[in-house]
Amino acid sequence: MRNFLPKQLDIKRLELLQPALQKSNLIVYGEIHGIKENSDVVYTLVNKLGVKRLAIEASPTVLNFINSVKTGSYDFSLIDEDLFDLSILSLEMIKTIAILLQQNQLKELVFIDTFFDNLDEDAIIPPSPQEREEQLAKNILGIDGSLPTLCIMGQWHTQPKVVTDGETRHESALYRLRKTKPNVPFIHNIYRQGQLFNDGKIIELPDNPAVSSCYEIVQKTYIDFDLHVPRATRISLC
């Protein structure tokens, strides 16, 4: 991991994103956690779109570890390592963020997932997952519009429409965000093939020949974009 360095990708039609970001100053990016290439994508978007703030699906409690990575010490005593098993924030992504901060490409880092920080562990009735979506959306709405911002979340939190399963109704953070800011643009990663590591398991992605064999932006609506990723490689655990 100490030798890992993110790289800038050649993403076809990347310029399609620029007007949307300039108009909103916020763009939401939905990834499948546990894939190395996500780090390269974020590194590329920050550098080539002029992003100056990252908002990430993580708690402020990870900041001290990110700072240790910036100095090259990788002090794992500063972080709950279960975070890596869940793959919400990979070591590759943490190092990418640290490098972007070191390079002064980013002026600000915002942590939008504060839901688990204030949970009552003795509560008889567990909180609803929808409360987390509400908290994520509220934290995103609390970000001022002074800097071009890329907001990174897993794809369960970026479902653009309501998902129903029997009596269960899922209103994602993105869906809730767009209730207040309907014109927030959204990038949805889709992967052609490969593997990911998530929730302690290696998962094979089925081949999807409809996805381009190169990195490419496909515009779906004036605010919705797909980002084709030709191959997914599972993240490292150390």
Coordinates of C-alpha atoms in Angstrom, one line a residue:
M1 CA 0.0 0.0 0.0
R2 CA 2.9 2.4 0.7
N3 CA 3.8 2.0 -3.0
F4 CA 0.3 2.7 -4.3
L5 CA -0.1 5.9 -6.3
P6 CA -3.3 7.0 -8.0
K7 CA -3.1 7.9 -11.6
Q8 CA -4.9 10.2 -14.0
L9 CA -7.2 8.3 -16.4
D10 CA -8.0 9.1 -20.0
I11 CA -11.8 9.4 -19.7
K12 CA -13.6 10.0 -23.0
R13 CA -16.1 12.9 -23.0
L14 CA -15.1 14.0 -19.6
E15 CA -15.8 17.6 -20.7
L16 CA -19.6 16.8 -20.6
L17 CA -19.4 17.1 -16.8
Q18 CA -17.9 20.5 -16.7
P19 CA -21.0 22.6 -17.4
A20 CA -23.1 20.6 -14.9
L21 CA -20.5 21.2 -12.1
Q22 CA -20.1 24.9 -13.0
K23 CA -23.8 25.4 -12.7
S24 CA -24.3 23.5 -9.4
N25 CA -20.8 23.6 -7.8
L26 CA -21.7 20.2 -6.5
I27 CA -21.7 16.8 -8.2
V28 CA -22.6 13.5 -6.6
Y29 CA -20.6 10.4 -7.5
G30 CA -21.9 6.9 -6.9
E31 CA -19.5 4.0 -6.8
I32 CA -19.5 0.3 -5.8
H33 CA -17.3 0.2 -2.8
G34 CA -14.3 -2.2 -2.7
I35 CA -12.9 -1.4 -6.2
K36 CA -9.3 0.0 -6.7
E37 CA -10.2 1.9 -9.9
N38 CA -12.5 4.1 -7.9
S39 CA -9.5 5.9 -6.5
D40 CA -8.1 6.6 -10.0
V41 CA -11.5 8.0 -11.0
V42 CA -11.7 10.3 -8.1
Y43 CA -8.1 11.5 -8.6
T44 CA -8.9 12.2 -12.2
L45 CA -12.2 14.0 -11.5
V46 CA -10.5 16.3 -8.9
N47 CA -7.6 17.2 -11.2
K48 CA -9.4 17.6 -14.5
L49 CA -12.6 19.2 -13.3
G50 CA -11.1 21.6 -10.9
V51 CA -12.8 20.1 -7.8
K52 CA -11.6 21.8 -4.6
R53 CA -13.7 20.0 -2.0
L54 CA -14.4 16.3 -1.4
A55 CA -17.4 15.2 0.6
I56 CA -17.0 11.6 1.6
E57 CA -19.1 8.8 3.1
A58 CA -17.1 8.6 6.3
S59 CA -17.1 9.9 9.8
P60 CA -14.8 12.7 11.0
T61 CA -13.1 10.0 13.2
V62 CA -11.0 8.9 10.2
L63 CA -9.3 12.3 9.8
N64 CA -6.4 11.5 12.2
F65 CA -5.6 8.3 10.2
I66 CA -5.7 10.3 6.9
N67 CA -3.3 12.8 8.4
S68 CA -1.0 9.9 9.4
V69 CA -1.0 8.6 5.8
K70 CA -0.1 12.1 4.7
T71 CA 3.1 11.8 6.8
G72 CA 3.7 8.2 5.7
S73 CA 3.3 6.7 9.1
Y74 CA 0.1 4.7 8.5
D75 CA -0.9 4.6 12.2
F76 CA -3.7 2.0 12.3
S77 CA -4.2 2.6 16.0
L78 CA -6.0 5.7 14.9
I79 CA -8.8 4.0 13.0
D80 CA -11.4 1.2 13.5
E81 CA -10.1 -1.4 11.0
D82 CA -13.6 -2.8 10.5
L83 CA -14.0 0.1 8.2
F84 CA -11.7 -1.7 5.7
D85 CA -13.7 -5.0 5.9
L86 CA -16.8 -3.1 5.1
S87 CA -14.9 -1.4 2.2
I88 CA -16.7 1.9 2.7
L89 CA -13.4 3.7 2.6
S90 CA -10.5 1.7 1.1
L91 CA -6.8 2.2 1.8
E92 CA -6.4 3.2 -1.8
M93 CA -9.0 5.9 -1.5
I94 CA -7.5 7.2 1.8
K95 CA -4.1 7.5 0.2
T96 CA -5.6 9.2 -2.8
I97 CA -7.3 11.8 -0.6
A98 CA -4.0 12.3 1.4
I99 CA -2.1 12.9 -1.8
L100 CA -4.7 15.3 -3.2
L101 CA -4.4 17.3 0.1
Q102 CA -0.6 17.2 0.0
Q103 CA -0.7 18.5 -3.6
N104 CA -3.1 21.3 -2.6
Q105 CA -5.5 20.1 -5.2
L106 CA -8.1 20.1 -2.4
K107 CA -8.9 23.0 -0.1
E108 CA -11.4 21.1 2.0
L109 CA -12.4 17.6 3.1
V110 CA -16.0 17.1 4.5
F111 CA -17.2 14.0 6.3
I112 CA -20.9 13.5 5.6
D113 CA -21.6 10.1 7.4
T114 CA -22.1 11.1 11.0
F115 CA -25.0 8.8 11.6
F116 CA -23.1 6.1 13.6
D117 CA -21.2 8.6 15.7
N118 CA -24.2 9.4 17.9
L119 CA -26.1 6.1 18.1
D120 CA -27.5 5.0 21.4
E121 CA -26.1 1.5 21.7
D122 CA -28.7 0.7 24.5
A123 CA -31.7 1.7 22.4
I124 CA -34.4 -1.0 22.4
I125 CA -35.6 -0.2 18.9
P126 CA -32.7 0.0 16.4
P127 CA -32.6 3.1 14.2
S128 CA -34.1 2.8 10.7
P129 CA -31.6 2.7 7.8
Q130 CA -33.7 5.6 6.4
E131 CA -32.5 7.8 9.2
R132 CA -29.0 7.4 7.9
E133 CA -30.1 8.4 4.4
E134 CA -31.8 11.5 5.9
Q135 CA -28.7 12.3 7.9
L136 CA -26.4 12.0 4.8
A137 CA -28.7 14.3 2.8
K138 CA -28.9 16.8 5.6
N139 CA -25.1 16.9 5.9
I140 CA -24.7 17.4 2.1
L141 CA -27.2 20.2 2.1
G142 CA -25.2 21.8 4.9
I143 CA -22.2 22.2 2.6
D144 CA -21.9 25.8 1.3
G145 CA -21.6 26.4 -2.4
S146 CA -18.3 28.3 -2.2
L147 CA -16.1 25.5 -3.7
P148 CA -16.6 23.0 -6.6
T149 CA -17.5 19.9 -4.6
L150 CA -17.4 16.2 -5.5
C151 CA -19.6 14.1 -3.1
I152 CA -18.7 10.4 -3.0
M153 CA -21.1 7.7 -1.8
G154 CA -21.9 4.1 -2.4
Q155 CA -24.6 3.3 -4.9
W156 CA -27.2 2.3 -2.3
H157 CA -27.1 5.9 -1.2
T158 CA -27.3 7.3 -4.8
Q159 CA -30.4 5.5 -6.1
P160 CA -32.1 8.3 -8.1
K161 CA -35.5 6.9 -7.6
V162 CA -37.4 5.3 -4.7
V163 CA -36.7 1.6 -4.3
T164 CA -39.5 -0.6 -2.9
D165 CA -39.4 -4.2 -1.7
G166 CA -42.7 -5.3 -0.2
E167 CA -43.5 -2.8 2.6
T168 CA -39.9 -1.5 2.6
R169 CA -39.4 1.9 1.0
H170 CA -35.8 3.2 0.4
E171 CA -35.4 6.9 -0.3
S172 CA -31.7 7.4 -0.9
A173 CA -29.6 10.3 0.2
L174 CA -29.4 11.5 -3.5
Y175 CA -33.2 11.2 -3.8
R176 CA -33.7 13.3 -0.7
L177 CA -31.1 15.8 -1.7
R178 CA -32.8 16.3 -5.1
K179 CA -36.1 17.1 -3.3
T180 CA -34.4 20.3 -2.1
K181 CA -31.9 20.8 -5.0
P182 CA -33.5 19.0 -8.0
N183 CA -30.7 20.0 -10.4
V184 CA -27.7 18.4 -8.6
P185 CA -25.8 16.4 -11.2
F186 CA -25.0 12.7 -10.6
I187 CA -22.3 10.4 -11.9
H188 CA -23.1 6.7 -11.8
N189 CA -20.2 4.2 -12.1
I190 CA -20.9 1.1 -14.1
Y191 CA -18.3 -1.6 -14.5
R192 CA -17.7 -3.9 -17.5
Q193 CA -16.2 -6.8 -15.5
G194 CA -14.0 -7.8 -12.6
Q195 CA -14.0 -8.2 -8.8
L196 CA -14.6 -6.2 -5.7
F197 CA -14.2 -6.7 -2.0
N198 CA -17.1 -5.8 0.2
D199 CA -18.4 -6.7 3.6
G200 CA -15.6 -9.2 4.1
K201 CA -16.2 -11.1 0.8
I202 CA -14.7 -11.2 -2.7
I203 CA -17.5 -10.7 -5.2
E204 CA -17.3 -11.4 -8.9
L205 CA -19.0 -8.8 -11.2
P206 CA -20.8 -10.4 -14.1
D207 CA -19.5 -9.4 -17.6
N208 CA -21.5 -6.6 -19.0
P209 CA -20.6 -6.1 -22.7
A210 CA -22.9 -3.1 -22.9
V211 CA -20.3 -1.2 -20.9
S212 CA -17.5 0.4 -22.9
S213 CA -14.0 -1.2 -23.0
C214 CA -12.5 2.2 -22.2
Y215 CA -13.3 4.9 -19.6
E216 CA -16.1 7.0 -20.9
I217 CA -18.8 9.5 -19.8
V218 CA -22.3 8.8 -21.2
Q219 CA -24.8 11.5 -20.7
K220 CA -28.3 10.2 -19.8
T221 CA -30.1 13.5 -19.0
Y222 CA -28.9 17.0 -18.5
I223 CA -27.9 16.1 -14.9
D224 CA -27.4 12.3 -15.0
F225 CA -24.3 10.7 -16.3
D226 CA -22.9 7.2 -16.5
L227 CA -19.2 6.6 -16.1
H228 CA -18.1 3.4 -17.9
V229 CA -15.2 1.6 -16.1
P230 CA -13.7 -1.2 -18.2
R231 CA -12.4 -3.3 -15.4
A232 CA -12.8 -3.6 -11.6
T233 CA -10.0 -4.8 -9.4
R234 CA -10.7 -5.6 -5.8
I235 CA -9.1 -3.3 -3.2
S236 CA -6.1 -4.2 -1.0
L237 CA -6.5 -5.0 2.7
C238 CA -3.0 -3.9 3.8

